[in-house]
Short mmCIF file of C-alpha atoms and ligand atoms in Angstrom, two decimals:
data_model
loop_
_atom_site.label_atom_id
_atom_site.label_comp_id
_atom_site.label_asym_id
_atom_site.label_seq_id
_atom_site.Cartn_x
_atom_site.Cartn_y
_atom_site.Cartn_z
CA MET S 288 133.95 66.54 138.02
CA LYS S 289 133.81 70.16 139.15
CA GLY S 290 134.61 71.23 135.61
CA VAL S 291 131.75 69.15 134.19
CA CYS S 292 129.29 70.59 136.74
CA PHE S 293 130.45 74.09 135.86
CA LEU S 294 130.01 73.44 132.14
CA VAL S 295 126.54 71.93 132.64
CA THR S 296 125.54 74.91 134.80
CA VAL S 297 126.78 77.38 132.20
CA ALA S 298 124.99 75.47 129.42
CA LEU S 299 121.70 75.44 131.36
CA MET S 300 121.99 79.16 132.14
CA ALA S 301 122.75 79.91 128.48
CA LEU S 302 119.66 77.94 127.41
CA ALA S 303 117.49 79.66 130.02
CA SER S 304 118.53 83.14 128.94
CA SER S 305 118.65 82.81 125.17
CA LEU S 306 118.15 86.17 123.49
CA ALA S 307 114.67 87.03 122.23
CA SER S 308 114.92 88.50 118.75
CA ALA S 309 111.36 89.58 118.13
CA SER S 310 111.22 91.02 114.66
CA ASP S 311 111.09 89.99 111.03
CA PRO S 312 114.33 89.64 109.05
CA SER S 313 115.53 92.84 107.39
CA PRO S 314 113.65 93.71 104.19
CA LEU S 315 115.24 92.02 101.18
CA GLN S 316 113.69 94.14 98.45
CA ASP S 317 111.80 97.42 98.10
CA THR S 318 108.40 95.79 97.66
CA CYS S 319 107.05 92.26 97.58
CA VAL S 320 103.27 92.47 97.40
CA ALA S 321 101.91 89.21 98.81
CA ILE S 322 99.48 87.14 96.82
CA ASP S 323 97.52 84.10 97.95
CA GLU S 324 97.55 82.47 94.51
CA PRO S 325 101.20 81.68 93.64
CA LYS S 326 100.62 80.79 89.97
CA ASP S 327 101.89 84.20 88.73
CA ALA S 328 104.49 84.67 91.46
CA VAL S 329 108.09 85.55 90.71
CA PHE S 330 109.79 85.52 94.14
CA VAL S 331 109.32 83.52 97.27
CA ASN S 332 110.07 85.07 100.66
CA GLY S 333 107.67 83.86 103.31
CA LYS S 334 104.66 84.70 101.21
CA PHE S 335 104.64 84.57 97.44
CA CYS S 336 105.26 87.93 95.80
CA LYS S 337 103.23 89.45 93.06
CA ASP S 338 104.98 90.22 89.80
CA PRO S 339 106.29 93.78 90.52
CA ASN S 340 104.95 94.92 87.14
CA LEU S 341 101.42 94.03 88.30
CA THR S 342 101.67 95.96 91.58
CA VAL S 343 98.95 98.59 92.07
CA ALA S 344 98.44 101.40 94.60
CA GLU S 345 95.68 99.41 96.35
CA ASP S 346 98.29 96.84 97.39
CA PHE S 347 99.58 99.47 99.83
CA PHE S 348 96.24 100.84 100.99
CA PHE S 349 93.88 100.13 103.88
CA SER S 350 90.60 101.92 104.39
CA GLY S 351 88.68 102.17 107.64
CA LEU S 352 91.30 102.77 110.33
CA ASP S 353 89.42 105.98 111.13
CA LYS S 354 86.30 103.96 112.05
CA PRO S 355 85.79 102.77 115.63
CA GLY S 356 85.76 98.98 116.08
CA ASN S 357 82.82 97.16 117.69
CA THR S 358 83.75 97.07 121.40
CA SER S 359 80.65 95.14 122.53
CA ILE S 360 81.61 91.79 120.99
CA ASN S 361 83.88 90.52 123.78
CA PRO S 362 83.97 90.55 127.61
CA VAL S 363 87.03 92.84 127.83
CA ALA S 364 85.10 95.74 126.23
CA SER S 365 87.63 96.63 123.58
CA ASN S 366 88.24 95.90 119.93
CA VAL S 367 91.47 95.46 118.03
CA THR S 368 91.54 96.35 114.34
CA THR S 369 94.67 94.82 112.81
CA VAL S 370 96.45 96.24 109.79
CA ASN S 371 99.06 93.64 108.88
CA VAL S 372 100.09 91.74 105.76
CA GLU S 373 96.65 90.12 105.62
CA GLN S 374 95.02 93.54 105.15
CA ILE S 375 97.82 95.32 103.24
CA LYS S 376 99.52 92.80 100.95
CA GLY S 377 102.29 95.34 100.23
CA LEU S 378 103.54 95.03 103.83
CA ASN S 379 105.05 91.67 102.89
CA THR S 380 108.80 91.65 103.76
CA LEU S 381 108.65 95.21 105.13
CA GLY S 382 108.66 94.06 108.75
CA ILE S 383 106.01 96.41 110.06
CA SER S 384 102.29 96.59 110.83
CA MET S 385 99.89 98.49 113.06
CA VAL S 386 96.72 98.14 115.12
CA ARG S 387 93.88 100.36 116.23
CA ILE S 388 92.42 99.55 119.65
CA ASP S 389 89.05 100.98 120.73
CA TYR S 390 88.04 100.96 124.37
CA GLU S 391 84.66 101.26 126.06
CA PRO S 392 84.71 102.96 129.47
CA TYR S 393 86.73 100.60 131.75
CA GLY S 394 87.46 98.39 128.76
CA GLN S 395 90.96 96.99 128.39
CA ASN S 396 93.31 95.35 125.94
CA PRO S 397 94.31 92.52 128.28
CA PRO S 398 97.97 91.68 129.01
CA HIS S 399 99.48 89.95 125.98
CA THR S 400 102.68 89.41 124.05
CA HIS S 401 103.47 89.38 120.34
CA PRO S 402 105.70 86.38 119.57
CA ARG S 403 107.18 87.91 116.42
CA ALA S 404 107.29 91.62 117.28
CA THR S 405 107.88 94.40 119.71
CA GLU S 406 105.14 97.03 119.98
CA GLY S 407 105.12 100.75 120.54
CA LEU S 408 102.30 103.16 121.22
CA ILE S 409 101.99 105.82 118.52
CA HIS S 410 98.87 107.66 119.60
CA PHE S 411 96.36 107.55 122.47
CA GLN S 412 93.27 109.68 122.74
CA PHE S 413 90.35 109.86 125.16
CA ASN S 414 86.75 110.73 124.32
CA VAL S 415 86.69 109.64 120.70
CA GLY S 416 83.18 109.43 119.27
CA LYS S 417 81.01 106.74 120.87
CA THR S 418 83.91 104.80 122.37
CA ASN S 419 85.85 106.05 125.37
CA ALA S 420 89.36 105.92 124.01
CA VAL S 421 91.43 104.86 121.05
CA ALA S 422 95.05 103.77 120.73
CA ILE S 423 97.20 103.33 117.64
CA ALA S 424 100.24 101.09 117.99
CA GLY S 425 103.02 100.03 115.63
CA LEU S 426 104.60 96.56 115.55
CA SER S 427 107.94 95.34 114.22
CA SER S 428 106.52 92.51 112.11
CA GLN S 429 104.27 92.13 109.08
CA ASN S 430 102.41 89.44 111.08
CA PRO S 431 103.10 89.91 114.82
CA GLY S 432 100.82 87.18 116.22
CA VAL S 433 99.33 87.57 119.69
CA ILE S 434 99.30 85.51 122.88
CA THR S 435 96.79 86.81 125.43
CA ILE S 436 98.08 85.71 128.82
CA ALA S 437 94.77 84.95 130.56
CA ASN S 438 93.49 82.97 127.57
CA ALA S 439 96.74 81.04 127.24
CA VAL S 440 96.88 80.18 130.95
CA PHE S 441 93.22 79.56 131.85
CA GLY S 442 91.71 78.92 128.44
CA SER S 443 94.20 76.54 126.85
CA ASP S 444 92.89 73.49 125.01
CA PRO S 445 93.63 70.92 126.34
CA PRO S 446 93.44 72.72 129.71
CA ILE S 447 96.41 73.06 132.06
CA ASN S 448 95.83 70.85 135.10
CA ALA S 449 93.95 72.86 137.75
CA ASP S 450 96.30 71.60 140.50
CA VAL S 451 99.24 73.10 138.61
CA LEU S 452 97.53 76.47 138.21
CA THR S 453 96.34 76.42 141.84
CA ARG S 454 99.91 76.18 143.07
CA ALA S 455 101.51 78.34 140.38
CA PHE S 456 99.17 81.26 141.01
CA GLN S 457 98.69 80.54 144.72
CA LEU S 458 94.91 80.45 144.26
CA ASP S 459 92.06 78.46 145.75
CA LYS S 460 91.25 75.56 143.40
CA ASN S 461 87.64 76.77 143.12
CA VAL S 462 88.93 80.08 141.79
CA VAL S 463 91.01 78.23 139.18
CA ASN S 464 87.99 76.14 138.18
CA TYR S 465 85.92 79.30 137.88
CA LEU S 466 88.57 81.07 135.78
CA GLN S 467 88.90 78.06 133.48
CA SER S 468 85.13 77.94 133.04
CA ARG S 469 85.16 81.54 131.82
CA PHE S 470 86.97 80.60 128.58
MN1 MN M 239 99.74 94.47 121.41
#
């Protein structure tokens, strides 16, 4: 009996601490320019790949990362410009992408995670043009995804039961109701 309990405990602990491997698989070929229309495709690897003979320089080009994003369109006073496989089709299978984040004064990029990537800050600069600050970050995925914590917790659809959030965050239920109404 003791042995069974020990095994069950070990199994539960192993499940609870499974390793997070947050990155794309290693690149399988030099280039695999993604195309949305698979009729002329030659390889399949996540996204369909363009015929390598039809690849052009524009497949590896993005214009506009030097331009500030519009920081007034959301309540957190920042703007994220993504440069991933949707913007640069040539990033397909290369396991990398980047973002530009513009901040108004006191603006923030709220706490978040990227389910398919780790992220590293490449550059941060204050007093850039009209916005207060700009950050450039690199991510270890062609399509990192994003889960913003506050939105996921208080803005989920269907909502998480307010009683659960009240206890989990040790808040007054009115505060939870208010937070949920903000999303
Ligand atoms: Mn991020």
